[in-house]
CSV table of C-alpha atoms in Angstrom, one decimal:
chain,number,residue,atom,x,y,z
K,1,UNK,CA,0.0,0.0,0.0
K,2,UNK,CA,1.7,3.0,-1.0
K,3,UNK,CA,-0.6,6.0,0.0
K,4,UNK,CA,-3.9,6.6,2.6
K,5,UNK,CA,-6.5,9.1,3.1
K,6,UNK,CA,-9.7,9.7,4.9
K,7,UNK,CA,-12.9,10.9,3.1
K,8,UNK,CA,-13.9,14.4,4.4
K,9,UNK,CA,-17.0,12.5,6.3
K,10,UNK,CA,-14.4,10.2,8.0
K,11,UNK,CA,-16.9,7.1,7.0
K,12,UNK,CA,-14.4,5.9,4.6
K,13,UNK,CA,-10.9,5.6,3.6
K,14,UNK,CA,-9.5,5.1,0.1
K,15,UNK,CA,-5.8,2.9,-0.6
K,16,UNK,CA,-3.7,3.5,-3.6
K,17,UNK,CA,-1.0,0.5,-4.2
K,18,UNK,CA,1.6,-1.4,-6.6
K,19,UNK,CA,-1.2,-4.1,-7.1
K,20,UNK,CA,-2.1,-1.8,-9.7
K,21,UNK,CA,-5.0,-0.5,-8.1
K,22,UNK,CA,-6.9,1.4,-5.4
K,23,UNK,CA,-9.6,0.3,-2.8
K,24,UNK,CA,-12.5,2.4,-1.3
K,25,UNK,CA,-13.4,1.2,1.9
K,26,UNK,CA,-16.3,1.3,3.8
K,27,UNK,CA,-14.6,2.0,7.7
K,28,UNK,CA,-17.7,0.9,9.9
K,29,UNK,CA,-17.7,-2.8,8.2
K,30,UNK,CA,-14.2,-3.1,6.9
K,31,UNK,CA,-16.2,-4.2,3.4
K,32,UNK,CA,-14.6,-2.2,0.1
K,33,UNK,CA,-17.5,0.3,-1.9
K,34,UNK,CA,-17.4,-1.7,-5.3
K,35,UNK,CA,-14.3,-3.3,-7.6
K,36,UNK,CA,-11.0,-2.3,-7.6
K,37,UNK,CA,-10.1,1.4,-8.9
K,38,UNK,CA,-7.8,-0.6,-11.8
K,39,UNK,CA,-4.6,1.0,-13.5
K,40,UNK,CA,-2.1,-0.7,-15.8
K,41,UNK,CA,0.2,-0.1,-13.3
K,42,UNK,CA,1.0,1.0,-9.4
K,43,UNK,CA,-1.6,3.5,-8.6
K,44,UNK,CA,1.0,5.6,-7.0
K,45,UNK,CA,-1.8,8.1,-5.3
K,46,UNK,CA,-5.1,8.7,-4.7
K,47,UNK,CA,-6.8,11.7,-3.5
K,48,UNK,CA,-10.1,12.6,-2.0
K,49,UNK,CA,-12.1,15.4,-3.0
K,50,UNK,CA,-12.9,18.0,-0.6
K,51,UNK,CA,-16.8,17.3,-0.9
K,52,UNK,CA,-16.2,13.7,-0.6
K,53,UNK,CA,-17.7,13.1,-4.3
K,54,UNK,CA,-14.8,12.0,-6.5
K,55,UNK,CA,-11.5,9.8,-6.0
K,56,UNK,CA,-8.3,10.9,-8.2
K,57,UNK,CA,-5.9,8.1,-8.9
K,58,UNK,CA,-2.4,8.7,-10.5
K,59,UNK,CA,-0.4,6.0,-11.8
K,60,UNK,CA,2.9,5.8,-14.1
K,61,UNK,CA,0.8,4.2,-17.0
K,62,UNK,CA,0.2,8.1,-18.2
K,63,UNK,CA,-3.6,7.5,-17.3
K,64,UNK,CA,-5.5,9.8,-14.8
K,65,UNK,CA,-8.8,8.6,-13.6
K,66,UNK,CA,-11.7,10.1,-11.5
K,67,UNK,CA,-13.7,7.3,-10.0
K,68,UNK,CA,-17.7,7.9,-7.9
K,69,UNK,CA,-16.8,8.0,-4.1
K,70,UNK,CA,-20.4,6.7,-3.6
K,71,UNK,CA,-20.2,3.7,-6.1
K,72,UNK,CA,-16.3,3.2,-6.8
K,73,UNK,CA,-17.2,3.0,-10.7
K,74,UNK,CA,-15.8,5.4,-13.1
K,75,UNK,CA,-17.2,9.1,-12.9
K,76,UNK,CA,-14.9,10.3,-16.0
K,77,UNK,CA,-13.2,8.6,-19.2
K,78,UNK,CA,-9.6,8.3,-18.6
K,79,UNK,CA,-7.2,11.2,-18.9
K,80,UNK,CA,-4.5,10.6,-21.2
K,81,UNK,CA,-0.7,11.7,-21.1
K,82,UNK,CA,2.0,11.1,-22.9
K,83,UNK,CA,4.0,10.2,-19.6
K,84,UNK,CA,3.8,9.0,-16.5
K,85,UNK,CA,1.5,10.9,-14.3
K,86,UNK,CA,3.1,12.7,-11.1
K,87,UNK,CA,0.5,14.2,-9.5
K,88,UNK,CA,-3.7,14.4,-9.5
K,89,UNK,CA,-4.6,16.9,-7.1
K,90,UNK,CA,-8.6,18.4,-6.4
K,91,UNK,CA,-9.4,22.2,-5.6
K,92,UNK,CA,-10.6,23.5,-2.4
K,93,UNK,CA,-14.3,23.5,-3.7
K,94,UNK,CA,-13.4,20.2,-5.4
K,95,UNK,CA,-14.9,20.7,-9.1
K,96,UNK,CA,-11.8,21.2,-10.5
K,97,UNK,CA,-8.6,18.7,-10.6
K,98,UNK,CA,-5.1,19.6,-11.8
K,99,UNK,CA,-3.0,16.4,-13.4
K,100,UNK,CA,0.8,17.0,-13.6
K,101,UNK,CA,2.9,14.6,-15.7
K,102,UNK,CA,6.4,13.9,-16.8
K,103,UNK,CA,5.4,14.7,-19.9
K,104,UNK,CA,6.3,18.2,-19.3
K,105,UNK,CA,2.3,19.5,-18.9
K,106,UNK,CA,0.1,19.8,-16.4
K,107,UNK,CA,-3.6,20.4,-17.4
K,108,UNK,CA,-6.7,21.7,-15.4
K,109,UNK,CA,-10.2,19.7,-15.6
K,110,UNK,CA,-13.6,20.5,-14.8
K,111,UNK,CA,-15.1,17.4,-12.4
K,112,UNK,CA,-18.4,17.6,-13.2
K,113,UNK,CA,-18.2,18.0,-17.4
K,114,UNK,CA,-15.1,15.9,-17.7
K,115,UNK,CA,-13.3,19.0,-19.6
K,116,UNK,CA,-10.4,20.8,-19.9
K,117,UNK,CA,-10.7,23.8,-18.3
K,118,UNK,CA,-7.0,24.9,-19.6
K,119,UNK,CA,-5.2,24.5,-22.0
K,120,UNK,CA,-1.7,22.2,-21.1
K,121,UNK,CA,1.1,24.3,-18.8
K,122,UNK,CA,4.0,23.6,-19.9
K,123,UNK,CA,7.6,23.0,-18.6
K,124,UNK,CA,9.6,23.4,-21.8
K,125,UNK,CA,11.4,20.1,-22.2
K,126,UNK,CA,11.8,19.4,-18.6
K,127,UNK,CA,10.1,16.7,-16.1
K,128,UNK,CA,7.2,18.1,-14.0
K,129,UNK,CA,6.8,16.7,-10.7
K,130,UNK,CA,3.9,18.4,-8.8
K,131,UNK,CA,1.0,20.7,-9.2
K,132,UNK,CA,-1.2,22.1,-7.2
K,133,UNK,CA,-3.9,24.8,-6.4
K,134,UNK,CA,-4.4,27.9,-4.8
K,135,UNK,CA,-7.3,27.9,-2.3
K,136,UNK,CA,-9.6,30.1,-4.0
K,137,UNK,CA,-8.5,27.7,-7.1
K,138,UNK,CA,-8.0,30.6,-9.0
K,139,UNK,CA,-4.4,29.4,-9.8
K,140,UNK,CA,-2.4,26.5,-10.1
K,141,UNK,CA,1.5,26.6,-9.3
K,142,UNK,CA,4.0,23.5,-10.9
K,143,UNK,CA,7.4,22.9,-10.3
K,144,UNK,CA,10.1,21.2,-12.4
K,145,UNK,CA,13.4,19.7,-13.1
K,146,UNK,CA,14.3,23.6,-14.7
K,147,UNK,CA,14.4,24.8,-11.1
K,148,UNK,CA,11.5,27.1,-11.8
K,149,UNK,CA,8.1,27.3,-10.0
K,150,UNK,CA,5.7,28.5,-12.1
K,151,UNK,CA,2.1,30.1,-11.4
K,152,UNK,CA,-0.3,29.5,-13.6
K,153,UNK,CA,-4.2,31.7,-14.1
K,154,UNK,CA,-6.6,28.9,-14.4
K,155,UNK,CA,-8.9,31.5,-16.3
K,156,UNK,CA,-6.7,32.6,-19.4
K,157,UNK,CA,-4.2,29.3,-19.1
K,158,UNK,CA,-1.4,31.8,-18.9
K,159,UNK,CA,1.4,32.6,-16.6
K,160,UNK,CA,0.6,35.1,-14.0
K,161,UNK,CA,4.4,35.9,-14.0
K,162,UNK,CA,7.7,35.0,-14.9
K,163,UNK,CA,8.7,31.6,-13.8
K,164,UNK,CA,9.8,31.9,-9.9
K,165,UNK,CA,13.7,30.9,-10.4
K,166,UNK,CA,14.9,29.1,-7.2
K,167,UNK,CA,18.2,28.4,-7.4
K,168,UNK,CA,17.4,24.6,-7.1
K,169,UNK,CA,15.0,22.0,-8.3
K,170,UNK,CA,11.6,23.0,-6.1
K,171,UNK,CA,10.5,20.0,-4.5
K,172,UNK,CA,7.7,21.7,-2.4
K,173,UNK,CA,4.9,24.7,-2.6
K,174,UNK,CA,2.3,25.8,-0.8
K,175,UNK,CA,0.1,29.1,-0.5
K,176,UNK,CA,-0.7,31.3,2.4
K,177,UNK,CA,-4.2,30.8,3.6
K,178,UNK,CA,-5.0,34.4,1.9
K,179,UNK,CA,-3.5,33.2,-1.5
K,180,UNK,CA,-1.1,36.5,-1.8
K,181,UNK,CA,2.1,34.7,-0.6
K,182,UNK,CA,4.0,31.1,-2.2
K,183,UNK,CA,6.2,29.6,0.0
K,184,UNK,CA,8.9,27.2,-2.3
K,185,UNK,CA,11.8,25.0,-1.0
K,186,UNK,CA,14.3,23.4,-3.0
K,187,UNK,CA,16.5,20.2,-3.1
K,188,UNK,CA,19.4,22.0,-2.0
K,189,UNK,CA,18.0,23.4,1.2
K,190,UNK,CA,16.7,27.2,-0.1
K,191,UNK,CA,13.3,28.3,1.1
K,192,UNK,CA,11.9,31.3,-0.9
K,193,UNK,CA,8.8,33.7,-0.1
K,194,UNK,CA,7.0,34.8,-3.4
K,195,UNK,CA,4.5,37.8,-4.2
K,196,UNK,CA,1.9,35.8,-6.0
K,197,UNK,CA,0.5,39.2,-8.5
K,198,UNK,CA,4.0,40.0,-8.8
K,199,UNK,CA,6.0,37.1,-8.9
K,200,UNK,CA,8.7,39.2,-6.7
K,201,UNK,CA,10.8,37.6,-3.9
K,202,UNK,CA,9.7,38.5,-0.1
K,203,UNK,CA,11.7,39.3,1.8
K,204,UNK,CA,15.4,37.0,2.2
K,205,UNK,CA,16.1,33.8,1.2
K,206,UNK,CA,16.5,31.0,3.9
K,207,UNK,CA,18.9,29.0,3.6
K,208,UNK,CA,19.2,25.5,5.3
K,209,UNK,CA,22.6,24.6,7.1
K,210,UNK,CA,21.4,20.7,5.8
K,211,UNK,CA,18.0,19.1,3.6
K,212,UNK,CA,14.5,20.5,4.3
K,213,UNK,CA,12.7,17.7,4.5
K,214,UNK,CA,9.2,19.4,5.0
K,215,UNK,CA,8.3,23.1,5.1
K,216,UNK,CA,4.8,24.5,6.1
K,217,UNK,CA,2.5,26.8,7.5
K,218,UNK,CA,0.3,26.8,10.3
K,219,UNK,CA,-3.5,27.8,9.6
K,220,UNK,CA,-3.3,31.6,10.4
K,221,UNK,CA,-0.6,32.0,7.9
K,222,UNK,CA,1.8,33.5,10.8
K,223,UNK,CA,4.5,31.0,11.0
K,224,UNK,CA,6.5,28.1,9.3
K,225,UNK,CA,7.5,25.4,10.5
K,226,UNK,CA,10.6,23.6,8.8
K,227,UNK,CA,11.6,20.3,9.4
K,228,UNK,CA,15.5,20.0,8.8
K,229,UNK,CA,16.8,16.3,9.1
K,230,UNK,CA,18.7,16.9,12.3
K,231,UNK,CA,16.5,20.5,13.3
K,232,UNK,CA,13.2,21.6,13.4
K,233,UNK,CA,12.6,25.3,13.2
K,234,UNK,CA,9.7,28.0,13.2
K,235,UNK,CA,10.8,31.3,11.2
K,236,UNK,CA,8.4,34.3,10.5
K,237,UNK,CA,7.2,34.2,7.0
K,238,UNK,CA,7.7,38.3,6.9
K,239,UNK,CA,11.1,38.0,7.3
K,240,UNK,CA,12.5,34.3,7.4
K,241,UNK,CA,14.4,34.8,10.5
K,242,UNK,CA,14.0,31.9,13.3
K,243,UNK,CA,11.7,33.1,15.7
K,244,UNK,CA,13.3,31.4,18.9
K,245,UNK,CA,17.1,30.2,19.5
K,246,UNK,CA,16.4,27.6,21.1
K,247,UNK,CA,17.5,24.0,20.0
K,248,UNK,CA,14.7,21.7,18.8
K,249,UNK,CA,16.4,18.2,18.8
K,250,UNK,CA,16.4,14.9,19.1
K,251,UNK,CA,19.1,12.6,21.0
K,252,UNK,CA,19.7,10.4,22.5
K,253,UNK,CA,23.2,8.7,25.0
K,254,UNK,CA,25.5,9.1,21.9
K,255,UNK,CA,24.3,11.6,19.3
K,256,UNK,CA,21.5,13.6,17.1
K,257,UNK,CA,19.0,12.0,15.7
K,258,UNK,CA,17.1,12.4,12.7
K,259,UNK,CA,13.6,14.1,12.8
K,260,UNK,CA,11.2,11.9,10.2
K,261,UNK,CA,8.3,14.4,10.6
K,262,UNK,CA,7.1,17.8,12.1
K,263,UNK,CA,3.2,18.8,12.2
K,264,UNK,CA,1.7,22.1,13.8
K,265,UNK,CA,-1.5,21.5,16.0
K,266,UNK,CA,-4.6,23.4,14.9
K,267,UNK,CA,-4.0,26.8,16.2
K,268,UNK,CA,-0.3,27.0,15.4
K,269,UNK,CA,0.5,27.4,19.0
K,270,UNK,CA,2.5,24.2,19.4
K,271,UNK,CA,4.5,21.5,17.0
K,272,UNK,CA,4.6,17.7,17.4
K,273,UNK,CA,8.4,16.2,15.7
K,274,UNK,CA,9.2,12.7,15.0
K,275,UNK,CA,12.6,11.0,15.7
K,276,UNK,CA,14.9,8.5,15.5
K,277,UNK,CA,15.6,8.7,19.0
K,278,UNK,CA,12.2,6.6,19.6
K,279,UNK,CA,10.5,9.3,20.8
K,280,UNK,CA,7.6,12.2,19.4
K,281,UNK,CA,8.0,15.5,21.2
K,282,UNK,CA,6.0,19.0,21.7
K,283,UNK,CA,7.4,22.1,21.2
K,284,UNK,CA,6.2,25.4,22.1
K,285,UNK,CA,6.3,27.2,18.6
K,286,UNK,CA,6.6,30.5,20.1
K,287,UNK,CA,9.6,30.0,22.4
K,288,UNK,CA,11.1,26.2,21.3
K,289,UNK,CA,11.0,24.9,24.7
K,290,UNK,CA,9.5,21.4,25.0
K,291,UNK,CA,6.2,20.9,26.6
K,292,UNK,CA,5.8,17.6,28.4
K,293,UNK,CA,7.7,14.6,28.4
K,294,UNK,CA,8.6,13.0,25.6
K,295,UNK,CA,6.1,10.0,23.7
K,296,UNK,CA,8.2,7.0,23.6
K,297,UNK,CA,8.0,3.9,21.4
K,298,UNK,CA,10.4,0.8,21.4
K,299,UNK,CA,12.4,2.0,18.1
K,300,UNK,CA,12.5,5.5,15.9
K,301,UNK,CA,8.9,7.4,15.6
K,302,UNK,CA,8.6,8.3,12.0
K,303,UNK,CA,5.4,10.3,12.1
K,304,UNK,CA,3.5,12.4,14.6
K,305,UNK,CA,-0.2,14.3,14.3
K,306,UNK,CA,-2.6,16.4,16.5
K,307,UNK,CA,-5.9,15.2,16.6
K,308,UNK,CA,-8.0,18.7,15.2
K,309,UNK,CA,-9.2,19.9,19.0
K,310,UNK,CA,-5.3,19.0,19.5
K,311,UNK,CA,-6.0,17.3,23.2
K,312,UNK,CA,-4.1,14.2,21.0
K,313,UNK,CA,-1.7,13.4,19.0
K,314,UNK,CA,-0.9,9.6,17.0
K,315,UNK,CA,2.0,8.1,16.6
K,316,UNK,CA,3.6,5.9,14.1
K,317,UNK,CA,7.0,3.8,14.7
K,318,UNK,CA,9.6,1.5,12.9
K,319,UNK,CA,8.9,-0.5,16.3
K,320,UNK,CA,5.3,-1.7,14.3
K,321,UNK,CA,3.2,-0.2,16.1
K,322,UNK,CA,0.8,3.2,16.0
K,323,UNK,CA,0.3,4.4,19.3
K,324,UNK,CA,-2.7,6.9,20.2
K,325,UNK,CA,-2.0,9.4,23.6
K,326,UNK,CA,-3.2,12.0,25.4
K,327,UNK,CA,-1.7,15.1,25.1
K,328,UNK,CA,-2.7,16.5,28.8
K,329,UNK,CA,-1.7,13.3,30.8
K,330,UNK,CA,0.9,11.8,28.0
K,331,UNK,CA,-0.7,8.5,28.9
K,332,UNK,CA,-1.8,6.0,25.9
K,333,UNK,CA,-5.2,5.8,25.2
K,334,UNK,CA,-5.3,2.4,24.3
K,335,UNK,CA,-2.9,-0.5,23.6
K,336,UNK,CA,-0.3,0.2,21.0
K,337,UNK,CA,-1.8,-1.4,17.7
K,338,UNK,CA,0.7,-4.3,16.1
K,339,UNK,CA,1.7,-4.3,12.5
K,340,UNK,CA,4.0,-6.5,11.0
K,341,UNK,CA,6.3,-4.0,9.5
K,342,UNK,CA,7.5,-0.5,10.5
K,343,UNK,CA,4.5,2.1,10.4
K,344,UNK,CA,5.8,5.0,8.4
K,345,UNK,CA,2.9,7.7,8.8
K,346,UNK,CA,-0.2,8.3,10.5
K,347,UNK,CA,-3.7,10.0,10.1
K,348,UNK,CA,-6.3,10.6,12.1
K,349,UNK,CA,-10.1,10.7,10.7
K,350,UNK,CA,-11.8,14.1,10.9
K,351,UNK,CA,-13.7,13.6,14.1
K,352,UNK,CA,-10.6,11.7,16.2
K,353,UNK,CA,-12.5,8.9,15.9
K,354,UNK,CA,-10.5,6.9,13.5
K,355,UNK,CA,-6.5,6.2,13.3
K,356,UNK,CA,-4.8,4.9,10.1
């Protein structure tokens, strides 16, 4: 199984894998919602749309497909590239999907017609490995082996400025809630604020003293949180500077450990990390300083979340299990659940309720 997502309801979850296909599943009886979602080959993704109507699969077979979250059958014919598909990706409202492929295009599609709502936005002669939208899906940014970002008006199918040079290839890209600021990091450790009318750099340019293995913001737009693989650190997007000295690490007896994962909880107010010294750990994002003791599993924790109302967080662990525990107490909430191989991420469903 290579990816997992709730629905928006939290009644179901959908499985993409290298079985060549993906699985709707019913979560109350365990039972799948009709046949297999089939590709020609692994079905390397598949995403959820917001109103829980439509499934997008991706798969290296250069097919995209859009499948009825009610009845698992086909809501659209295929979508055909000339590559392999890299990413299949909904809008905020969910009637619109943007595919990326290797190809060098990505194209925007209308849900409910089955048409192109643009025409193909193209990479000149270079790989494209991701797309996605803006919130108010009024644009779409792609990034490339050319080292460019580029954002794209969905209305006219034209760029809204010049390509966003960065210095590296981008590997990552996400708007501010208010869709006026793109935050882009790179392979080689740059993270860049962009002016999204004016395509014009905010600000500095952060540079990593290692990889940035995850960059985000929390929900009010106010702060980032970047994941380093031996650091975590929060940096104000006005300016890029840190916003606390303090050391966020993980060791243990001999040395630093890697941090696998870092995650803001709903408010932005705290950060959960991940690490490979067996342990998930809370962080004030104002200050640095740890809250609590440290969640401990048996071997490295590889992913951490808050539950929404953030009284919780789950846990995942190369030790095989998920564990579930209370924020307040740091107590486990119920037995750690056995797997047979290392769990490498974790969700939680949108009530709590549900753990995956």
């Amino acid at each position: 199984v290579l990816n997992v997502t709730f629905s928006p309801s939290g009644l179901h979850v959908v499985t993409s894998s290298d079985d060549d296909t993906a699985r709707i599943w019913e979560i109350a009886t365990g039972q799948s919602v009709g046949e297999p979602l089939r590709h020609a080959l692994d079905v390397t993704s598949a995403n959820v749309s917001p109103n829980g109507r439509w499934v997008a699969t991706s798969s290296p077979d250069g097919v995209a497909k859009v499948w009825s979250m009610k009845t698992g059958k086909p809501a659209l014919e295929p979508i055909k590239f000339r590559g392999p598909v890299t990413a299949a990706r909904f809008s905020n409202d969910g009637r619109s999907l943007v595919i990326g492929s290797e190809d060098q295009t990505a194209q925007v599609w209308t849900c409910l017609a089955g048409q192109p709502k643009s025409e193909p936005l193209m990479h000149d002669d270079i790989q494209l490995n991701w797309a996605s939208f803006s919130s108010d899906a009024r644009y779409v940014v792609t990034g490339g082996n050319d080292q460019q970002a580029r954002i794209w008006d969905i209305g006219t199918g034209k760029l809204l400025t010049e390509p966003l040079i960065q210095g590296g290839r981008p590997i990552y890209a996400e708007f501010t809630p208010d869709d006026k600021r793109l935050l882009v990091t790179t392979d080689n450790g740059y993270l860049q604020i962009w002016d999204v009318a004016t395509g014009k750099a905010v600000g500095g340019r952060y540079k990593s003293s290692d990889k940035i293995t995850s960059a985000q913001y929390s929900a009010d737009g106010s702060s980032i949180l970047v994941v380093e693989r031996y650091v975590a650190k929060v940096l104000d997007p006005a300016t890029l500077k840190e916003r606390f000295t303090a050391k966020v690490e993980h060791r243990d007896s001999r040395a630093r450990r890697y941090i696998l994962s870092g995650n803001f909880n709903s408010d932005g107010s705290l950060f959960v990390t991940a690490g490979d010294d067996k342990s998930a750990r809370i962080w004030d994002a104002r200050t640095g300083a740890p809250k609590g003791e440290p969640f401990m599993h048996d071997d490295g924790v590889t992913d951490a979340v808050f539950s929404r109302d953030g009284k919780y967080i789950a846990t995942g662990s190369k030790d095989r299990t998920a564990r579930f525990w209370e924020v307040a107490t740091g107590k486990q909430m119920t037995e750690p659940m056995q797997h047979v191989r290392a769990v490498n991420s974790v969700d939680l469903s949108p009530d709590g309720a549900y753990l995956i």
